[in-house]
Amino acid sequence: MAVERRTLIHWFRKGLRVHDNPALTQIFNKAEASPDKFTVRPIFVLDPGKAPITYQKFLSVVETLKLPKVLDKPQRLPNGVQPIADALELEQSDVYECPTLDQLVKRPQELGINKFPGGETEALRRLDTSLSDEHWVASFEKPNTSPNSLEPSTTVLSPYLKFGCLSARLVHQRLQEILKRHPKHSKPPVSLMGQLLWREFYYTAAAVEPNFDRMLGNAYCLQIPWQERPDHLDAWAHGRTGYPFIDAIMRQLRQEGWIHHLARHAVACFLTRGDLWISWEEGQRVFEQLLLDQDWALNAGNWMWLSASAFFHQYFRVYSPVAFGKKTDRTGAYVRKYVPELAKYPAGCIYEPWKATLADQREFGCVLGIDYPHRIVNHDIVHKENIKRMSAAYKINRQVRTGKQEDEIDYDTMSLTNGKRNARFETERSTAKRKC
């Protein structure tokens, strides 16, 4: 006999307080006690059709949710794989063959050693290693890590998360356990937990925007008149810009399939608003081809952020392709490894080889324009021009959005934040005279 059930919907319009909610209390009082006749099914509706467009707003949503624990390992697995019919196996055997390295890679000679062997076993081993030092985990802050250390200064778990070798929920649970034991821990967005939540932030934003990976038709993205320079794009993608720090990063990416997140910041800013004024979509495509941890939502989201097209709008804060690398590797060891042409250049000019005289260049075994390219742009000049371009683009986007005309604004003085230089995003204003 069918049991008649009534469905009651209670809308929490302000907060989710349950213990002293009058309307909800009445429902419970009038309901029958039998659990098979009365079931509470919570449904969360968070800004339907919209996603949080700031990381902090996203965190406020996350704090209202509770993740279920990771499932225990099954003791046995059912035999769910049925044998393929012999005829099909023989007829289509080539479909199941693993491709060779030559088939996958156009220039396998450019590849370095495989630093990231795949599989769940390796992923779990790396997770255990990364989380073994609980003090390091609790005090981790991404801005304090090095983009150009010879050994990674972060966990490098991203390829394993991307391919599903490692459960994001497991990482979250393990981090939570450590943070409970260390109450004075770092916080998002810079903490390790914050790095994991960046992934979820971009997933959430991308879920409601089908054009998330392009400028046109993308509700998040500002419309910016980027230029087309195939020659500059190719030089950037292959590490031939004439800026050793930028070139070292792009060569590491091409050889190993991974670069530090702050190194991604440097090369993305250089390609887009910082120096080359090339669309973030072009950089996104190169990363899509080369990054082991390439993820559709994260890749597009980070490129929009770093080009100041969405999520981040302080376009006057520009990474220096010289000063940023010097900050964490004054000797240039990273450059020497990935740009071996410059191996004999001294620390004083390895980041700025154009400062070496022709005689010095010959002595160091690397003449610019012959053994290593000249700079394709002058950062001191172009980054200032690009700040003005961004200013104009922002102004036009505001006018389109609001329908109001704006007065002219002088943005030339906006490379300072609150009257102080920002150490990480400081634009290069080197006046020091060094002997090379």
Tab-separated table of C-alpha atoms in Angstrom:
chain	number	residue	atom	x	y	z
A	1	MET	CA	0.000	0.000	0.000
A	2	ALA	CA	1.419	3.374	-0.996
A	3	VAL	CA	2.125	5.815	1.810
A	4	GLU	CA	1.096	9.408	1.226
A	5	ARG	CA	3.964	11.819	1.853
A	6	ARG	CA	3.903	15.572	2.059
A	7	THR	CA	6.832	17.635	0.866
A	8	LEU	CA	7.476	20.833	2.806
A	9	ILE	CA	10.077	23.366	1.715
A	10	HIS	CA	11.619	25.717	4.264
A	11	TRP	CA	13.616	28.588	2.808
A	12	PHE	CA	16.508	29.903	4.902
A	13	ARG	CA	16.702	33.457	3.637
A	14	LYS	CA	19.150	34.750	6.241
A	15	GLY	CA	21.639	32.354	7.768
A	16	LEU	CA	21.220	28.651	8.435
A	17	ARG	CA	20.312	28.697	12.149
A	18	VAL	CA	18.337	25.584	13.025
A	19	HIS	CA	18.152	25.267	16.826
A	20	ASP	CA	16.043	28.416	17.350
A	21	ASN	CA	14.231	28.726	14.022
A	22	PRO	CA	10.467	29.044	14.792
A	23	ALA	CA	9.142	27.877	11.428
A	24	LEU	CA	11.379	24.836	11.310
A	25	THR	CA	10.495	23.975	14.913
A	26	GLN	CA	6.788	23.951	13.992
A	27	ILE	CA	7.441	21.557	11.134
A	28	PHE	CA	9.259	19.136	13.442
A	29	ASN	CA	6.537	19.385	16.096
A	30	LYS	CA	3.750	18.591	13.643
A	31	ALA	CA	5.597	15.830	11.826
A	32	GLU	CA	5.160	12.184	12.663
A	33	ALA	CA	8.080	10.696	14.578
A	34	SER	CA	8.484	7.631	12.368
A	35	PRO	CA	11.695	8.059	10.376
A	36	ASP	CA	10.236	6.351	7.326
A	37	LYS	CA	7.478	8.970	7.177
A	38	PHE	CA	9.518	12.078	7.836
A	39	THR	CA	12.859	12.803	6.210
A	40	VAL	CA	14.781	16.065	6.130
A	41	ARG	CA	16.661	16.548	2.888
A	42	PRO	CA	18.762	19.728	2.914
A	43	ILE	CA	19.060	21.497	-0.411
A	44	PHE	CA	21.559	24.332	-0.719
A	45	VAL	CA	20.872	27.012	-3.298
A	46	LEU	CA	23.760	29.467	-3.456
A	47	ASP	CA	23.205	32.351	-5.876
A	48	PRO	CA	21.612	30.251	-8.639
A	49	GLY	CA	23.223	30.822	-12.010
A	50	LYS	CA	26.071	32.824	-10.492
A	51	ALA	CA	29.373	31.902	-8.914
A	52	PRO	CA	31.509	33.866	-6.428
A	53	ILE	CA	33.806	36.087	-8.483
A	54	THR	CA	36.254	36.745	-5.658
A	55	TYR	CA	38.272	34.191	-3.769
A	56	GLN	CA	37.249	35.603	-0.383
A	57	LYS	CA	33.560	35.373	-1.226
A	58	PHE	CA	34.151	31.804	-2.374
A	59	LEU	CA	35.799	31.003	0.984
A	60	SER	CA	32.740	32.306	2.812
A	61	VAL	CA	30.635	29.797	0.869
A	62	VAL	CA	33.092	26.966	1.529
A	63	GLU	CA	32.914	27.607	5.273
A	64	THR	CA	29.184	26.784	5.244
A	65	LEU	CA	29.749	23.358	3.695
A	66	LYS	CA	30.988	20.142	5.247
A	67	LEU	CA	32.908	17.603	3.229
A	68	PRO	CA	32.174	13.920	3.816
A	69	LYS	CA	35.174	11.849	4.838
A	70	VAL	CA	37.154	9.897	2.305
A	71	LEU	CA	35.842	6.367	1.832
A	72	ASP	CA	37.931	3.521	3.198
A	73	LYS	CA	39.721	1.294	0.744
A	74	PRO	CA	37.516	-1.595	-0.420
A	75	GLN	CA	38.662	-5.009	0.786
A	76	ARG	CA	37.779	-6.592	-2.540
A	77	LEU	CA	36.541	-5.421	-5.912
A	78	PRO	CA	33.833	-7.083	-7.986
A	79	ASN	CA	34.877	-8.416	-11.360
A	80	GLY	CA	33.312	-5.640	-13.402
A	81	VAL	CA	35.562	-5.980	-16.469
A	82	GLN	CA	34.217	-8.414	-19.031
A	83	PRO	CA	36.590	-10.023	-21.548
A	84	ILE	CA	36.549	-8.465	-25.005
A	85	ALA	CA	35.292	-10.724	-27.740
A	86	ASP	CA	38.144	-12.405	-29.603
A	87	ALA	CA	36.937	-11.146	-32.974
A	88	LEU	CA	36.738	-7.554	-31.780
A	89	GLU	CA	40.109	-7.818	-30.074
A	90	LEU	CA	41.763	-9.090	-33.232
A	91	GLU	CA	40.014	-6.672	-35.551
A	92	GLN	CA	40.589	-3.558	-33.429
A	93	SER	CA	43.848	-4.474	-31.705
A	94	ASP	CA	45.589	-1.314	-32.925
A	95	VAL	CA	43.034	0.803	-31.045
A	96	TYR	CA	44.300	-0.512	-27.722
A	97	GLU	CA	48.015	-0.181	-28.432
A	98	CYS	CA	49.943	2.404	-26.423
A	99	PRO	CA	51.389	5.165	-28.625
A	100	THR	CA	55.152	5.502	-28.802
A	101	LEU	CA	57.025	8.564	-27.573
A	102	ASP	CA	57.777	9.511	-31.188
A	103	GLN	CA	54.052	9.506	-31.951
A	104	LEU	CA	53.217	11.673	-28.954
A	105	VAL	CA	56.053	14.200	-29.102
A	106	LYS	CA	57.225	16.089	-32.175
A	107	ARG	CA	60.729	16.685	-30.797
A	108	PRO	CA	61.459	14.024	-28.146
A	109	GLN	CA	65.091	15.168	-28.006
A	110	GLU	CA	63.891	18.336	-26.219
A	111	LEU	CA	62.464	16.355	-23.322
A	112	GLY	CA	64.304	16.056	-20.033
A	113	ILE	CA	64.159	13.160	-17.603
A	114	ASN	CA	60.779	11.970	-16.358
A	115	LYS	CA	60.526	13.641	-12.966
A	116	PHE	CA	56.901	12.708	-12.391
A	117	PRO	CA	56.194	8.986	-12.846
A	118	GLY	CA	52.461	8.363	-12.839
A	119	GLY	CA	50.116	6.213	-10.802
A	120	GLU	CA	48.336	6.215	-7.460
A	121	THR	CA	51.163	4.494	-5.592
A	122	GLU	CA	53.610	7.241	-6.547
A	123	ALA	CA	51.007	9.915	-5.806
A	124	LEU	CA	50.372	8.604	-2.289
A	125	ARG	CA	54.115	8.298	-1.648
A	126	ARG	CA	54.615	11.929	-2.660
A	127	LEU	CA	51.675	13.015	-0.524
A	128	ASP	CA	53.179	11.285	2.521
A	129	THR	CA	56.559	12.887	1.839
A	130	SER	CA	55.067	16.358	1.362
A	131	LEU	CA	53.048	16.196	4.577
A	132	SER	CA	55.699	14.527	6.737
A	133	ASP	CA	56.996	17.874	8.034
A	134	GLU	CA	53.915	19.220	9.793
A	135	HIS	CA	55.572	22.507	10.736
A	136	TRP	CA	56.323	23.158	7.049
A	137	VAL	CA	52.721	22.322	6.137
A	138	ALA	CA	51.257	24.557	8.858
A	139	SER	CA	53.497	27.530	8.046
A	140	PHE	CA	53.427	27.190	4.237
A	141	GLU	CA	52.879	30.438	2.340
A	142	LYS	CA	53.087	30.358	-1.449
A	143	PRO	CA	54.648	33.852	-1.868
A	144	ASN	CA	57.585	32.744	0.306
A	145	THR	CA	58.482	29.840	-1.981
A	146	SER	CA	60.998	30.105	-4.799
A	147	PRO	CA	60.008	30.053	-8.482
A	148	ASN	CA	63.545	29.256	-9.615
A	149	SER	CA	65.005	26.833	-7.092
A	150	LEU	CA	66.681	23.820	-8.676
A	151	GLU	CA	64.526	21.526	-6.546
A	152	PRO	CA	60.800	22.316	-6.217
A	153	SER	CA	59.897	24.389	-3.168
A	154	THR	CA	56.275	23.195	-3.263
A	155	THR	CA	54.569	19.779	-3.171
A	156	VAL	CA	54.289	19.245	-6.967
A	157	LEU	CA	51.152	17.186	-6.376
A	158	SER	CA	49.253	19.043	-9.106
A	159	PRO	CA	49.914	16.514	-11.924
A	160	TYR	CA	48.600	13.715	-9.714
A	161	LEU	CA	45.477	15.675	-8.813
A	162	LYS	CA	44.907	16.526	-12.473
A	163	PHE	CA	45.046	12.903	-13.658
A	164	GLY	CA	43.039	11.534	-10.739
A	165	CYS	CA	45.974	9.591	-9.289
A	166	LEU	CA	45.381	11.518	-6.078
A	167	SER	CA	42.045	12.374	-4.498
A	168	ALA	CA	41.560	16.089	-3.787
A	169	ARG	CA	39.269	15.109	-0.928
A	170	LEU	CA	42.009	12.931	0.574
A	171	VAL	CA	44.491	15.825	0.405
A	172	HIS	CA	41.908	18.081	2.055
A	173	GLN	CA	41.301	15.567	4.844
A	174	ARG	CA	45.010	15.020	5.504
A	175	LEU	CA	45.601	18.778	5.628
A	176	GLN	CA	42.690	19.284	8.015
A	177	GLU	CA	44.116	16.679	10.386
A	178	ILE	CA	47.488	18.468	10.452
A	179	LEU	CA	46.007	21.945	10.859
A	180	LYS	CA	43.956	20.814	13.855
A	181	ARG	CA	47.224	19.907	15.576
A	182	HIS	CA	48.739	23.299	14.667
A	183	PRO	CA	46.175	26.018	15.488
A	184	LYS	CA	48.549	28.850	14.554
A	185	HIS	CA	48.723	27.886	10.908
A	186	SER	CA	48.825	29.970	7.739
A	187	LYS	CA	45.525	30.819	6.078
A	188	PRO	CA	44.098	30.834	2.554
A	189	PRO	CA	44.775	32.099	-0.014
A	190	VAL	CA	48.531	31.578	0.582
A	191	SER	CA	48.403	28.388	2.693
A	192	LEU	CA	48.556	24.834	1.362
A	193	MET	CA	44.843	24.507	1.999
A	194	GLY	CA	44.427	27.743	0.108
A	195	GLN	CA	46.206	26.258	-2.918
A	196	LEU	CA	43.779	23.351	-2.960
A	197	LEU	CA	40.831	25.721	-2.692
A	198	TRP	CA	42.052	27.778	-5.662
A	199	ARG	CA	41.314	24.676	-7.703
A	200	GLU	CA	37.743	24.576	-6.422
A	201	PHE	CA	37.334	28.329	-6.912
A	202	TYR	CA	38.124	28.111	-10.612
A	203	TYR	CA	36.008	24.966	-11.009
A	204	THR	CA	33.068	26.834	-9.490
A	205	ALA	CA	33.563	29.904	-11.683
A	206	ALA	CA	33.990	27.837	-14.852
A	207	ALA	CA	30.910	25.706	-14.174
A	208	VAL	CA	28.549	28.566	-15.043
A	209	GLU	CA	30.505	30.093	-17.952
A	210	PRO	CA	30.825	27.914	-21.084
A	211	ASN	CA	33.195	30.460	-22.666
A	212	PHE	CA	35.533	30.433	-19.679
A	213	ASP	CA	38.551	29.642	-21.868
A	214	ARG	CA	38.140	32.577	-24.272
A	215	MET	CA	37.745	36.328	-24.175
A	216	LEU	CA	34.716	36.762	-26.443
A	217	GLY	CA	31.401	35.876	-24.865
A	218	ASN	CA	32.995	35.402	-21.443
A	219	ALA	CA	31.027	37.234	-18.759
A	220	TYR	CA	34.038	37.330	-16.419
A	221	CYS	CA	36.565	38.606	-18.925
A	222	LEU	CA	37.391	42.171	-19.910
A	223	GLN	CA	37.611	42.833	-23.638
A	224	ILE	CA	41.178	43.913	-24.382
A	225	PRO	CA	42.599	44.655	-27.880
A	226	TRP	CA	45.605	42.332	-27.734
A	227	GLN	CA	48.006	42.343	-30.682
A	228	GLU	CA	48.999	39.420	-32.892
A	229	ARG	CA	52.754	38.843	-33.023
A	230	PRO	CA	53.449	35.237	-34.073
A	231	ASP	CA	57.198	35.874	-33.968
A	232	HIS	CA	57.088	37.107	-30.369
A	233	LEU	CA	54.725	34.301	-29.362
A	234	ASP	CA	57.085	31.699	-30.825
A	235	ALA	CA	60.102	33.278	-29.124
A	236	TRP	CA	58.269	33.226	-25.783
A	237	ALA	CA	57.027	29.652	-26.188
A	238	HIS	CA	60.504	28.320	-27.004
A	239	GLY	CA	62.532	30.354	-24.519
A	240	ARG	CA	64.145	32.779	-26.947
A	241	THR	CA	62.988	36.186	-25.698
A	242	GLY	CA	66.449	37.410	-24.713
A	243	TYR	CA	65.391	37.581	-21.063
A	244	PRO	CA	67.247	34.703	-19.348
A	245	PHE	CA	64.822	34.304	-16.430
A	246	ILE	CA	61.800	34.077	-18.754
A	247	ASP	CA	63.622	31.789	-21.179
A	248	ALA	CA	64.807	29.462	-18.406
A	249	ILE	CA	61.232	29.033	-17.181
A	250	MET	CA	59.841	28.260	-20.629
A	251	ARG	CA	62.650	25.811	-21.366
A	252	GLN	CA	62.088	24.019	-18.068
A	253	LEU	CA	58.401	23.769	-18.944
A	254	ARG	CA	59.173	22.299	-22.362
A	255	GLN	CA	61.695	19.819	-20.956
A	256	GLU	CA	59.966	18.695	-17.770
A	257	GLY	CA	56.264	19.528	-18.089
A	258	TRP	CA	56.116	21.489	-14.847
A	259	ILE	CA	57.163	24.899	-13.515
A	260	HIS	CA	56.599	26.591	-10.165
A	261	HIS	CA	53.357	28.547	-9.894
A	262	LEU	CA	55.165	31.852	-9.354
A	263	ALA	CA	57.267	31.120	-12.434
A	264	ARG	CA	53.964	30.799	-14.307
A	265	HIS	CA	53.080	34.236	-12.965
A	266	ALA	CA	56.268	35.707	-14.411
A	267	VAL	CA	55.972	34.257	-17.921
A	268	ALA	CA	52.210	34.897	-18.134
A	269	CYS	CA	52.595	38.540	-17.172
A	270	PHE	CA	55.487	38.882	-19.638
A	271	LEU	CA	53.442	37.479	-22.539
A	272	THR	CA	50.349	39.576	-21.860
A	273	ARG	CA	50.071	42.927	-20.075
A	274	GLY	CA	53.688	43.144	-18.928
A	275	ASP	CA	55.717	43.113	-22.122
A	276	LEU	CA	54.496	41.424	-25.316
A	277	TRP	CA	50.805	42.467	-25.258
A	278	ILE	CA	49.711	39.088	-26.667
A	279	SER	CA	46.374	37.525	-25.751
A	280	TRP	CA	46.203	35.260	-22.719
A	281	GLU	CA	44.389	32.746	-24.941
A	282	GLU	CA	47.643	32.142	-26.841
A	283	GLY	CA	49.530	31.493	-23.623
A	284	GLN	CA	46.736	29.255	-22.406
A	285	ARG	CA	47.118	27.089	-25.527
A	286	VAL	CA	50.881	26.725	-25.017
A	287	PHE	CA	50.391	25.720	-21.375
A	288	GLU	CA	47.675	23.312	-22.462
A	289	GLN	CA	50.192	21.563	-24.701
A	290	LEU	CA	53.139	21.531	-22.295
A	291	LEU	CA	51.903	21.360	-18.687
A	292	LEU	CA	51.450	17.944	-17.110
A	293	ASP	CA	48.988	19.454	-14.644
A	294	GLN	CA	47.053	21.371	-17.315
A	295	ASP	CA	43.458	21.651	-16.189
A	296	TRP	CA	40.850	23.444	-18.304
A	297	ALA	CA	39.337	25.591	-15.550
A	298	LEU	CA	42.577	26.319	-13.670
A	299	ASN	CA	44.531	27.092	-16.814
A	300	ALA	CA	41.978	29.570	-18.147
A	301	GLY	CA	41.320	31.099	-14.733
A	302	ASN	CA	44.985	31.682	-13.976
A	303	TRP	CA	45.627	33.211	-17.391
A	304	MET	CA	42.715	35.612	-16.973
A	305	TRP	CA	44.001	36.508	-13.507
A	306	LEU	CA	47.598	37.114	-14.559
A	307	SER	CA	46.638	39.129	-17.622
A	308	ALA	CA	44.364	41.231	-15.352
A	309	SER	CA	41.430	40.261	-17.563
A	310	ALA	CA	39.366	38.856	-14.683
A	311	PHE	CA	39.519	38.221	-10.914
A	312	PHE	CA	42.640	40.423	-10.480
A	313	HIS	CA	42.575	44.049	-11.626
A	314	GLN	CA	45.716	45.776	-10.317
A	315	TYR	CA	47.207	45.823	-13.797
A	316	PHE	CA	49.805	48.437	-12.802
A	317	ARG	CA	51.591	45.782	-10.703
A	318	VAL	CA	53.978	44.236	-13.215
A	319	TYR	CA	56.457	41.411	-12.723
A	320	SER	CA	59.971	42.368	-13.724
A	321	PRO	CA	61.611	39.746	-15.976
A	322	VAL	CA	64.915	40.656	-14.303
A	323	ALA	CA	64.338	41.663	-10.676
A	324	PHE	CA	61.888	38.872	-9.862
A	325	GLY	CA	64.366	36.108	-10.680
A	326	LYS	CA	67.210	37.831	-8.845
A	327	LYS	CA	65.167	37.979	-5.662
A	328	THR	CA	65.326	34.219	-5.045
A	329	ASP	CA	68.411	33.202	-7.047
A	330	ARG	CA	71.064	35.901	-7.052
A	331	THR	CA	73.783	33.622	-8.433
A	332	GLY	CA	71.757	32.574	-11.497
A	333	ALA	CA	72.072	28.808	-10.960
A	334	TYR	CA	68.592	28.233	-12.381
A	335	VAL	CA	69.383	30.223	-15.531
A	336	ARG	CA	72.667	28.366	-16.022
A	337	LYS	CA	70.865	25.025	-15.875
A	338	TYR	CA	68.151	25.791	-18.405
A	339	VAL	CA	69.948	28.380	-20.550
A	340	PRO	CA	73.392	26.753	-20.791
A	341	GLU	CA	74.534	29.277	-23.413
A	342	LEU	CA	74.910	31.735	-20.532
A	343	ALA	CA	76.632	29.309	-18.159
A	344	LYS	CA	79.887	31.305	-18.088
A	345	TYR	CA	78.243	34.668	-17.489
A	346	PRO	CA	78.900	36.026	-13.973
A	347	ALA	CA	76.086	36.675	-11.523
A	348	GLY	CA	76.367	40.418	-12.142
A	349	CYS	CA	74.903	40.186	-15.631
A	350	ILE	CA	73.478	36.704	-16.132
A	351	TYR	CA	69.970	38.159	-15.840
A	352	GLU	CA	70.920	41.120	-18.067
A	353	PRO	CA	73.444	39.807	-20.618
A	354	TRP	CA	72.962	42.922	-22.779
A	355	LYS	CA	74.990	44.810	-20.168
A	356	ALA	CA	78.088	42.820	-21.065
A	357	THR	CA	80.466	44.382	-23.570
A	358	LEU	CA	81.078	42.544	-26.829
A	359	ALA	CA	84.554	41.625	-25.586
A	360	ASP	CA	83.059	40.175	-22.401
A	361	GLN	CA	80.449	38.271	-24.392
A	362	ARG	CA	83.182	36.643	-26.447
A	363	GLU	CA	85.124	35.839	-23.306
A	364	PHE	CA	82.016	34.214	-21.789
A	365	GLY	CA	81.473	32.144	-24.945
A	366	CYS	CA	78.058	33.594	-25.778
A	367	VAL	CA	77.635	36.524	-28.154
A	368	LEU	CA	74.182	38.092	-28.239
A	369	GLY	CA	72.509	37.818	-31.617
A	370	ILE	CA	74.622	34.768	-32.468
A	371	ASP	CA	74.663	32.324	-29.560
A	372	TYR	CA	71.726	33.802	-27.649
A	373	PRO	CA	69.058	36.232	-28.899
A	374	HIS	CA	68.872	39.932	-28.264
A	375	ARG	CA	65.909	41.127	-26.194
A	376	ILE	CA	62.780	41.122	-28.341
A	377	VAL	CA	61.438	44.103	-26.355
A	378	ASN	CA	62.811	46.586	-23.855
A	379	HIS	CA	60.927	45.974	-20.615
A	380	ASP	CA	61.721	49.429	-19.224
A	381	ILE	CA	59.824	50.994	-22.124
A	382	VAL	CA	57.057	48.555	-23.052
A	383	HIS	CA	55.706	47.818	-19.576
A	384	LYS	CA	54.953	51.538	-19.111
A	385	GLU	CA	53.242	51.687	-22.495
A	386	ASN	CA	51.208	48.599	-21.635
A	387	ILE	CA	50.038	50.079	-18.335
A	388	LYS	CA	48.574	52.954	-20.375
A	389	ARG	CA	46.982	50.457	-22.754
A	390	MET	CA	45.421	48.591	-19.850
A	391	SER	CA	44.196	51.868	-18.395
A	392	ALA	CA	42.449	52.703	-21.666
A	393	ALA	CA	40.963	49.196	-21.967
A	394	TYR	CA	39.635	49.303	-18.414
A	395	LYS	CA	38.109	52.712	-19.035
A	396	ILE	CA	36.306	51.537	-22.183
A	397	ASN	CA	35.031	48.408	-20.418
A	398	ARG	CA	33.666	50.532	-17.573
A	399	GLN	CA	31.957	52.888	-19.999
A	400	VAL	CA	30.330	49.980	-21.831
A	401	ARG	CA	29.201	48.465	-18.542
A	402	THR	CA	27.874	51.670	-16.964
A	403	GLY	CA	26.995	53.731	-20.024
A	404	LYS	CA	28.809	56.716	-18.498
A	405	GLN	CA	31.690	58.744	-19.894
A	406	GLU	CA	34.747	59.183	-17.650
A	407	ASP	CA	37.291	61.932	-17.227
A	408	GLU	CA	40.865	61.263	-18.218
A	409	ILE	CA	42.919	59.655	-15.453
A	410	ASP	CA	46.710	59.665	-15.211
A	411	TYR	CA	47.737	56.120	-14.422
A	412	ASP	CA	51.479	56.672	-14.864
A	413	THR	CA	51.968	57.127	-11.127
A	414	MET	CA	50.057	53.979	-10.170
A	415	SER	CA	53.046	51.613	-10.159
A	416	LEU	CA	53.267	52.332	-6.434
A	417	THR	CA	50.828	50.801	-3.958
A	418	ASN	CA	49.928	53.009	-0.982
A	419	GLY	CA	53.052	55.053	-1.666
A	420	LYS	CA	55.323	52.039	-1.178
A	421	ARG	CA	56.917	49.706	-3.632
A	422	ASN	CA	55.481	46.218	-3.692
A	423	ALA	CA	58.503	43.923	-3.441
A	424	ARG	CA	57.071	41.008	-5.407
A	425	PHE	CA	55.404	42.923	-8.220
A	426	GLU	CA	57.900	45.773	-8.363
A	427	THR	CA	58.591	47.026	-11.840
A	428	GLU	CA	62.219	47.101	-12.833
A	429	ARG	CA	63.891	50.454	-12.205
A	430	SER	CA	67.478	49.358	-11.948
A	431	THR	CA	69.905	52.257	-11.648
A	432	ALA	CA	72.723	50.313	-10.032
A	433	LYS	CA	75.893	50.198	-12.090
A	434	ARG	CA	77.461	46.771	-12.070
A	435	LYS	CA	80.602	45.529	-13.638
A	436	CYS	CA	79.919	42.443	-15.677
